[in-house]
mmCIF file of C-alpha atoms in Angstrom:
data_model
loop_
_atom_site.group_PDB
_atom_site.id
_atom_site.type_symbol
_atom_site.label_atom_id
_atom_site.label_comp_id
_atom_site.label_asym_id
_atom_site.label_seq_id
_atom_site.Cartn_x
_atom_site.Cartn_y
_atom_site.Cartn_z
ATOM 1 C CA ASP A 30 -78.923 6.831 7.508
ATOM 2 C CA ASP A 31 -75.338 5.918 7.860
ATOM 3 C CA ASP A 32 -74.639 1.716 8.513
ATOM 4 C CA PRO A 33 -72.744 1.088 11.418
ATOM 5 C CA THR A 34 -71.335 -1.634 9.600
ATOM 6 C CA ALA A 35 -69.362 -0.253 7.184
ATOM 7 C CA GLU A 36 -67.950 2.099 9.391
ATOM 8 C CA LEU A 37 -66.426 -1.355 11.233
ATOM 9 C CA MET A 38 -64.923 -2.379 8.097
ATOM 10 C CA GLU A 39 -63.405 0.586 7.877
ATOM 11 C CA ALA A 40 -61.980 0.951 10.700
ATOM 12 C CA ALA A 41 -61.004 -2.608 10.894
ATOM 13 C CA LEU A 42 -58.791 -1.915 6.835
ATOM 14 C CA GLY A 43 -56.766 0.536 8.886
ATOM 15 C CA ALA A 44 -55.689 -1.202 12.051
ATOM 16 C CA GLY A 45 -52.466 -2.137 10.109
ATOM 17 C CA LEU A 46 -53.668 -6.502 9.084
ATOM 18 C CA VAL A 47 -50.641 -7.552 8.134
ATOM 19 C CA ALA A 48 -52.264 -10.833 6.163
ATOM 20 C CA GLY A 49 -54.360 -12.218 3.216
ATOM 21 C CA ASP A 50 -56.633 -13.944 4.953
ATOM 22 C CA ASP A 51 -56.703 -11.444 7.616
ATOM 23 C CA TYR A 52 -58.676 -8.475 5.222
ATOM 24 C CA LEU A 53 -60.625 -11.929 3.134
ATOM 25 C CA ALA A 54 -62.109 -12.321 7.000
ATOM 26 C CA VAL A 55 -62.727 -8.637 7.412
ATOM 27 C CA PHE A 56 -64.701 -7.847 4.243
ATOM 28 C CA THR A 57 -66.477 -11.423 4.736
ATOM 29 C CA ALA A 58 -68.310 -9.789 7.837
ATOM 30 C CA ARG A 59 -69.509 -7.158 5.684
ATOM 31 C CA LEU A 60 -70.632 -9.088 3.436
ATOM 32 C CA ASP A 61 -72.576 -11.614 5.923
ATOM 33 C CA VAL A 62 -74.691 -8.229 6.581
ATOM 34 C CA LEU A 63 -75.061 -6.465 3.323
ATOM 35 C CA ARG A 64 -76.425 -10.576 2.508
ATOM 36 C CA ARG A 65 -79.081 -10.938 5.640
ATOM 37 C CA GLY A 66 -80.040 -7.414 4.076
ATOM 38 C CA GLY A 67 -81.036 -8.134 1.478
ATOM 39 C CA ASP A 68 -79.018 -5.384 -0.400
ATOM 40 C CA GLY A 69 -77.533 -6.975 -4.019
ATOM 41 C CA ALA A 70 -75.749 -4.346 -4.907
ATOM 42 C CA GLY A 71 -74.079 -3.518 -1.880
ATOM 43 C CA PHE A 72 -72.637 -6.683 -1.718
ATOM 44 C CA ARG A 73 -72.072 -6.590 -5.379
ATOM 45 C CA ALA A 74 -69.693 -3.710 -4.750
ATOM 46 C CA THR A 75 -68.354 -4.719 -1.466
ATOM 47 C CA ALA A 76 -66.765 -7.676 -3.382
ATOM 48 C CA GLN A 77 -65.527 -6.184 -5.938
ATOM 49 C CA LEU A 78 -63.762 -4.166 -3.977
ATOM 50 C CA ALA A 79 -62.575 -6.623 -1.497
ATOM 51 C CA ARG A 80 -61.011 -8.469 -4.729
ATOM 52 C CA GLU A 81 -59.675 -5.126 -6.337
ATOM 53 C CA THR A 82 -57.646 -4.822 -1.945
ATOM 54 C CA LEU A 83 -56.659 -8.558 -1.958
ATOM 55 C CA SER A 84 -54.778 -8.636 -4.986
ATOM 56 C CA GLY A 85 -53.973 -5.081 -4.860
ATOM 57 C CA PHE A 86 -51.784 -5.672 -1.356
ATOM 58 C CA PHE A 87 -51.008 -9.198 -2.400
ATOM 59 C CA PRO A 88 -51.177 -9.884 -5.666
ATOM 60 C CA ASN A 89 -49.703 -13.750 -5.134
ATOM 61 C CA TYR A 90 -52.386 -14.485 -2.055
ATOM 62 C CA VAL A 91 -54.485 -17.288 -2.856
ATOM 63 C CA ASP A 92 -57.770 -17.727 -0.919
ATOM 64 C CA ARG A 93 -57.544 -21.999 -1.337
ATOM 65 C CA ARG A 94 -60.792 -22.218 0.109
ATOM 66 C CA LEU A 95 -61.510 -19.770 -2.725
ATOM 67 C CA ALA A 96 -64.276 -18.469 -0.733
ATOM 68 C CA LEU A 97 -64.941 -14.444 -1.894
ATOM 69 C CA PRO A 98 -65.775 -16.212 -5.628
ATOM 70 C CA SER A 99 -67.722 -18.984 -3.617
ATOM 71 C CA TYR A 100 -70.007 -16.418 -2.160
ATOM 72 C CA TRP A 101 -70.183 -14.043 -4.537
ATOM 73 C CA ALA A 102 -71.459 -16.085 -7.154
ATOM 74 C CA ALA A 103 -73.894 -17.713 -5.123
ATOM 75 C CA VAL A 104 -75.201 -14.050 -3.899
ATOM 76 C CA GLU A 105 -75.571 -13.200 -7.516
ATOM 77 C CA LEU A 106 -77.545 -16.909 -8.459
ATOM 78 C CA GLU A 107 -79.890 -16.167 -5.339
ATOM 79 C CA LEU A 108 -80.330 -12.729 -4.285
ATOM 80 C CA ASN A 109 -79.634 -10.766 -7.489
ATOM 81 C CA THR A 110 -81.155 -13.730 -9.564
ATOM 82 C CA ASP A 111 -78.748 -12.869 -12.083
ATOM 83 C CA ASP A 112 -77.125 -16.315 -13.819
ATOM 84 C CA LYS A 113 -74.603 -14.253 -16.273
ATOM 85 C CA ALA A 114 -73.164 -12.432 -13.069
ATOM 86 C CA ALA A 115 -72.863 -15.344 -11.550
ATOM 87 C CA ARG A 116 -71.153 -17.079 -14.862
ATOM 88 C CA GLY A 117 -69.014 -13.633 -14.617
ATOM 89 C CA VAL A 118 -67.835 -14.182 -11.363
ATOM 90 C CA TRP A 119 -66.075 -17.843 -12.000
ATOM 91 C CA GLU A 120 -65.524 -16.656 -15.244
ATOM 92 C CA SER A 121 -63.167 -13.317 -14.380
ATOM 93 C CA TYR A 122 -61.377 -15.857 -11.938
ATOM 94 C CA THR A 123 -60.410 -18.364 -13.546
ATOM 95 C CA THR A 124 -60.072 -16.349 -16.932
ATOM 96 C CA GLN A 125 -56.377 -15.022 -17.700
ATOM 97 C CA GLN A 126 -57.017 -11.124 -18.968
ATOM 98 C CA GLY A 127 -56.735 -11.581 -23.160
ATOM 99 C CA GLY A 128 -56.588 -15.677 -22.856
ATOM 100 C CA ASP A 129 -59.196 -17.747 -23.468
ATOM 101 C CA GLY A 130 -61.817 -15.188 -23.927
ATOM 102 C CA GLU A 131 -63.395 -12.756 -22.176
ATOM 103 C CA ALA A 132 -65.748 -13.088 -18.906
ATOM 104 C CA ASP A 133 -69.184 -12.438 -18.878
ATOM 105 C CA GLY A 134 -71.268 -10.493 -16.131
ATOM 106 C CA ASP A 135 -70.586 -8.054 -13.307
ATOM 107 C CA GLY A 136 -67.478 -10.142 -11.679
ATOM 108 C CA GLY A 137 -64.570 -8.704 -14.319
ATOM 109 C CA GLY A 138 -62.099 -6.564 -13.596
ATOM 110 C CA GLY A 139 -59.134 -7.745 -14.958
ATOM 111 C CA GLY A 140 -59.094 -10.894 -13.347
ATOM 112 C CA GLY A 141 -57.692 -14.038 -13.781
ATOM 113 C CA GLU A 142 -56.370 -14.321 -10.552
ATOM 114 C CA TYR A 143 -56.409 -18.252 -10.322
ATOM 115 C CA ALA A 144 -56.151 -18.694 -13.895
ATOM 116 C CA ASN A 145 -53.576 -21.069 -12.841
ATOM 117 C CA VAL A 146 -54.945 -22.728 -9.724
ATOM 118 C CA ALA A 147 -56.960 -26.308 -10.620
ATOM 119 C CA GLU A 148 -59.604 -26.227 -7.721
ATOM 120 C CA ALA A 149 -60.837 -22.969 -9.229
ATOM 121 C CA HIS A 150 -61.170 -24.503 -12.523
ATOM 122 C CA VAL A 151 -63.606 -27.459 -10.488
ATOM 123 C CA ALA A 152 -65.516 -25.295 -8.492
ATOM 124 C CA HIS A 153 -65.894 -23.030 -11.790
ATOM 125 C CA ALA A 154 -67.423 -27.033 -13.329
ATOM 126 C CA GLU A 155 -69.042 -27.735 -9.689
ATOM 127 C CA PHE A 156 -70.766 -24.185 -10.365
ATOM 128 C CA LEU A 157 -72.496 -24.641 -13.605
ATOM 129 C CA TRP A 158 -73.047 -28.449 -12.726
ATOM 130 C CA ARG A 159 -74.832 -28.687 -9.856
ATOM 131 C CA ARG A 160 -76.008 -24.594 -9.609
ATOM 132 C CA LEU A 161 -76.691 -24.139 -13.315
ATOM 133 C CA GLY A 162 -77.644 -27.231 -14.426
ATOM 134 C CA SER A 163 -75.356 -27.384 -17.482
ATOM 135 C CA VAL A 164 -73.279 -30.439 -17.828
ATOM 136 C CA GLU A 165 -71.801 -29.450 -20.992
ATOM 137 C CA ALA A 166 -70.962 -26.100 -20.022
ATOM 138 C CA ALA A 167 -68.813 -27.670 -16.754
ATOM 139 C CA ARG A 168 -67.908 -29.906 -19.408
ATOM 140 C CA GLY A 169 -65.870 -27.098 -21.760
ATOM 141 C CA VAL A 170 -63.914 -25.822 -18.390
ATOM 142 C CA TYR A 171 -62.726 -29.201 -18.198
ATOM 143 C CA LYS A 172 -61.473 -29.154 -21.742
ATOM 144 C CA ARG A 173 -60.126 -26.051 -22.279
ATOM 145 C CA CYS A 174 -57.796 -26.082 -19.098
ATOM 146 C CA PHE A 175 -57.567 -30.149 -18.705
ATOM 147 C CA ALA A 176 -53.890 -30.066 -20.014
ATOM 148 C CA ARG A 177 -52.583 -26.345 -19.388
ATOM 149 C CA ALA A 178 -49.125 -26.680 -18.290
ATOM 150 C CA ARG A 179 -48.311 -24.517 -15.460
ATOM 151 C CA MET A 180 -51.935 -25.971 -13.455
ATOM 152 C CA GLU A 181 -50.605 -25.988 -9.639
ATOM 153 C CA SER A 182 -52.884 -26.802 -6.742
ATOM 154 C CA ALA A 183 -54.014 -24.530 -3.674
ATOM 155 C CA ILE A 184 -53.461 -27.320 -2.243
ATOM 156 C CA SER A 185 -50.076 -28.601 -2.829
ATOM 157 C CA ALA A 186 -46.569 -27.667 -2.684
ATOM 158 C CA PRO A 187 -45.605 -23.786 -5.391
ATOM 159 C CA GLY A 188 -45.121 -25.576 -8.241
ATOM 160 C CA ALA A 189 -46.108 -28.714 -7.958
ATOM 161 C CA GLY A 190 -47.837 -28.608 -11.622
ATOM 162 C CA PRO A 191 -48.772 -32.390 -12.311
ATOM 163 C CA ASP A 192 -50.591 -32.661 -9.151
ATOM 164 C CA GLY A 193 -52.935 -29.444 -10.560
ATOM 165 C CA GLN A 194 -53.729 -31.369 -13.596
ATOM 166 C CA ALA A 195 -54.269 -33.912 -11.648
ATOM 167 C CA VAL A 196 -56.940 -32.259 -9.836
ATOM 168 C CA LEU A 197 -58.918 -31.429 -12.697
ATOM 169 C CA CYS A 198 -58.799 -35.035 -14.519
ATOM 170 C CA ARG A 199 -60.219 -36.883 -11.844
ATOM 171 C CA ALA A 200 -62.728 -33.750 -11.568
ATOM 172 C CA TRP A 201 -63.515 -34.293 -15.486
ATOM 173 C CA LEU A 202 -64.024 -38.115 -14.984
ATOM 174 C CA ARG A 203 -65.861 -37.941 -11.678
ATOM 175 C CA LEU A 204 -68.630 -35.371 -14.271
ATOM 176 C CA GLU A 205 -69.032 -37.378 -16.600
ATOM 177 C CA ARG A 206 -68.843 -40.463 -13.701
ATOM 178 C CA GLU A 207 -71.868 -38.713 -12.410
ATOM 179 C CA ALA A 208 -73.648 -37.153 -15.243
ATOM 180 C CA GLY A 209 -72.180 -38.145 -18.099
ATOM 181 C CA THR A 210 -72.675 -40.994 -20.478
ATOM 182 C CA ALA A 211 -70.960 -43.849 -21.788
ATOM 183 C CA GLU A 212 -69.433 -42.384 -24.307
ATOM 184 C CA THR A 213 -68.562 -39.099 -22.804
ATOM 185 C CA TYR A 214 -66.697 -40.748 -20.457
ATOM 186 C CA ALA A 215 -65.348 -43.416 -22.636
ATOM 187 C CA ALA A 216 -63.781 -39.597 -24.715
ATOM 188 C CA ALA A 217 -62.861 -38.187 -21.376
ATOM 189 C CA ASP A 218 -61.146 -40.943 -20.018
ATOM 190 C CA GLY A 219 -59.136 -40.601 -23.402
ATOM 191 C CA LYS A 220 -58.519 -37.322 -22.870
ATOM 192 C CA ALA A 221 -57.968 -36.616 -19.129
ATOM 193 C CA GLY A 222 -57.989 -40.261 -17.994
ATOM 194 C CA VAL A 223 -54.791 -40.847 -19.824
ATOM 195 C CA LYS A 224 -52.893 -37.793 -18.575
ATOM 196 C CA LEU A 225 -53.804 -39.324 -15.343
ATOM 197 C CA ARG A 226 -52.583 -43.032 -15.723
ATOM 198 C CA ALA A 227 -49.463 -41.144 -16.908
ATOM 199 C CA ALA A 228 -48.837 -38.758 -13.556
ATOM 200 C CA GLU A 229 -49.765 -41.232 -11.325
ATOM 201 C CA ALA A 230 -46.848 -44.009 -13.213
ATOM 202 C CA GLU A 231 -44.107 -41.134 -13.121
ATOM 203 C CA ALA A 232 -45.188 -39.998 -9.600
ATOM 204 C CA ALA A 233 -44.720 -43.740 -8.601
ATOM 205 C CA GLU A 234 -41.600 -43.770 -10.370
ATOM 206 C CA LYS A 235 -40.623 -40.946 -8.336
ATOM 207 C CA LYS A 236 -41.228 -43.005 -5.286
ATOM 208 C CA VAL A 237 -38.726 -45.998 -6.104
ATOM 209 C CA LEU A 238 -35.262 -44.842 -5.130
ATOM 210 C CA LEU A 239 -32.480 -46.944 -6.300
ATOM 211 C CA PRO A 240 -29.841 -48.528 -3.849
ATOM 212 C CA GLU A 241 -27.403 -46.782 -4.249
ATOM 213 C CA LYS A 242 -29.167 -43.276 -3.919
ATOM 214 C CA ALA A 243 -31.458 -45.425 -0.823
ATOM 215 C CA THR A 244 -27.839 -45.464 0.761
ATOM 216 C CA ARG A 245 -26.123 -41.987 0.121
ATOM 217 C CA MET A 246 -29.637 -41.082 1.913
ATOM 218 C CA ARG A 247 -29.529 -43.123 4.766
ATOM 219 C CA GLN A 248 -25.747 -42.847 5.346
ATOM 220 C CA ALA A 249 -26.367 -38.579 5.631
ATOM 221 C CA SER A 250 -28.475 -39.252 8.361
ATOM 222 C CA ASP A 251 -26.896 -42.229 9.779
ATOM 223 C CA PRO A 252 -22.336 -41.791 10.297
ATOM 224 C CA ASN A 253 -22.956 -44.932 11.914
ATOM 225 C CA TYR A 254 -24.468 -46.978 9.033
ATOM 226 C CA LYS A 255 -22.694 -48.845 7.050
ATOM 227 C CA ALA A 256 -24.038 -50.404 3.930
ATOM 228 C CA ALA A 257 -23.702 -54.142 2.725
ATOM 229 C CA PRO A 258 -20.479 -55.646 1.194
ATOM 230 C CA GLN A 259 -20.509 -56.027 -2.499
ATOM 231 C CA VAL A 260 -20.790 -59.625 -3.467
ATOM 232 C CA GLY A 261 -16.980 -60.159 -4.637
ATOM 233 C CA GLY A 262 -16.200 -56.911 -4.330
ATOM 234 C CA GLY A 263 -13.523 -57.823 -1.521
ATOM 235 C CA ASP A 264 -11.404 -61.151 -0.309
ATOM 236 C CA GLU A 265 -12.078 -62.222 3.400
ATOM 237 C CA GLY A 266 -10.101 -63.435 6.201
#
């Protein structure tokens, strides 16, 4: 039998949508129907179609909530009871093709869309830890990417690379604090902790302006502002 929700999805996708979030909302509605109907194979195929559509039409689109990979991996685990496919979803989103290794499972297809997004690696590690119970696999995610260059945060302005590294370092230390040992925490602190403290010190230093620079900024914003005279800078009276 024809599924009317499939036709509705096709009609919505052909209605001239202009933003990635709009396409994602349409696909998510269809995925909800498939999940509730227990159609794991249909869910997987539609999730793959959503991924291909978004990457094809919006190559620079970043779903800041990571809604599609999160939903997809959860359904692979809960409905399809396929641990390998669930792992494969996150691996394919966070592994650049030809990079750290090939992704397993059925979540592949080129991928690597979020290889430089820190929150995606954190979500991957959290899934391995909290959903699959593999602390060691989660730790491996952080070890591979905590110091990677050009890592950005999905919630920061583009180009804020150090912010992404800080996100990863904090998440790794949280993992070790909650699920590791004193030894694994010390080892992580010797790597992620050192990098995090250096990044925080650099950020704090950037916030401290030299007096001359502060004066120039104040004068630029307020033409009536006059800097205090320099001590010994001229004769009085």
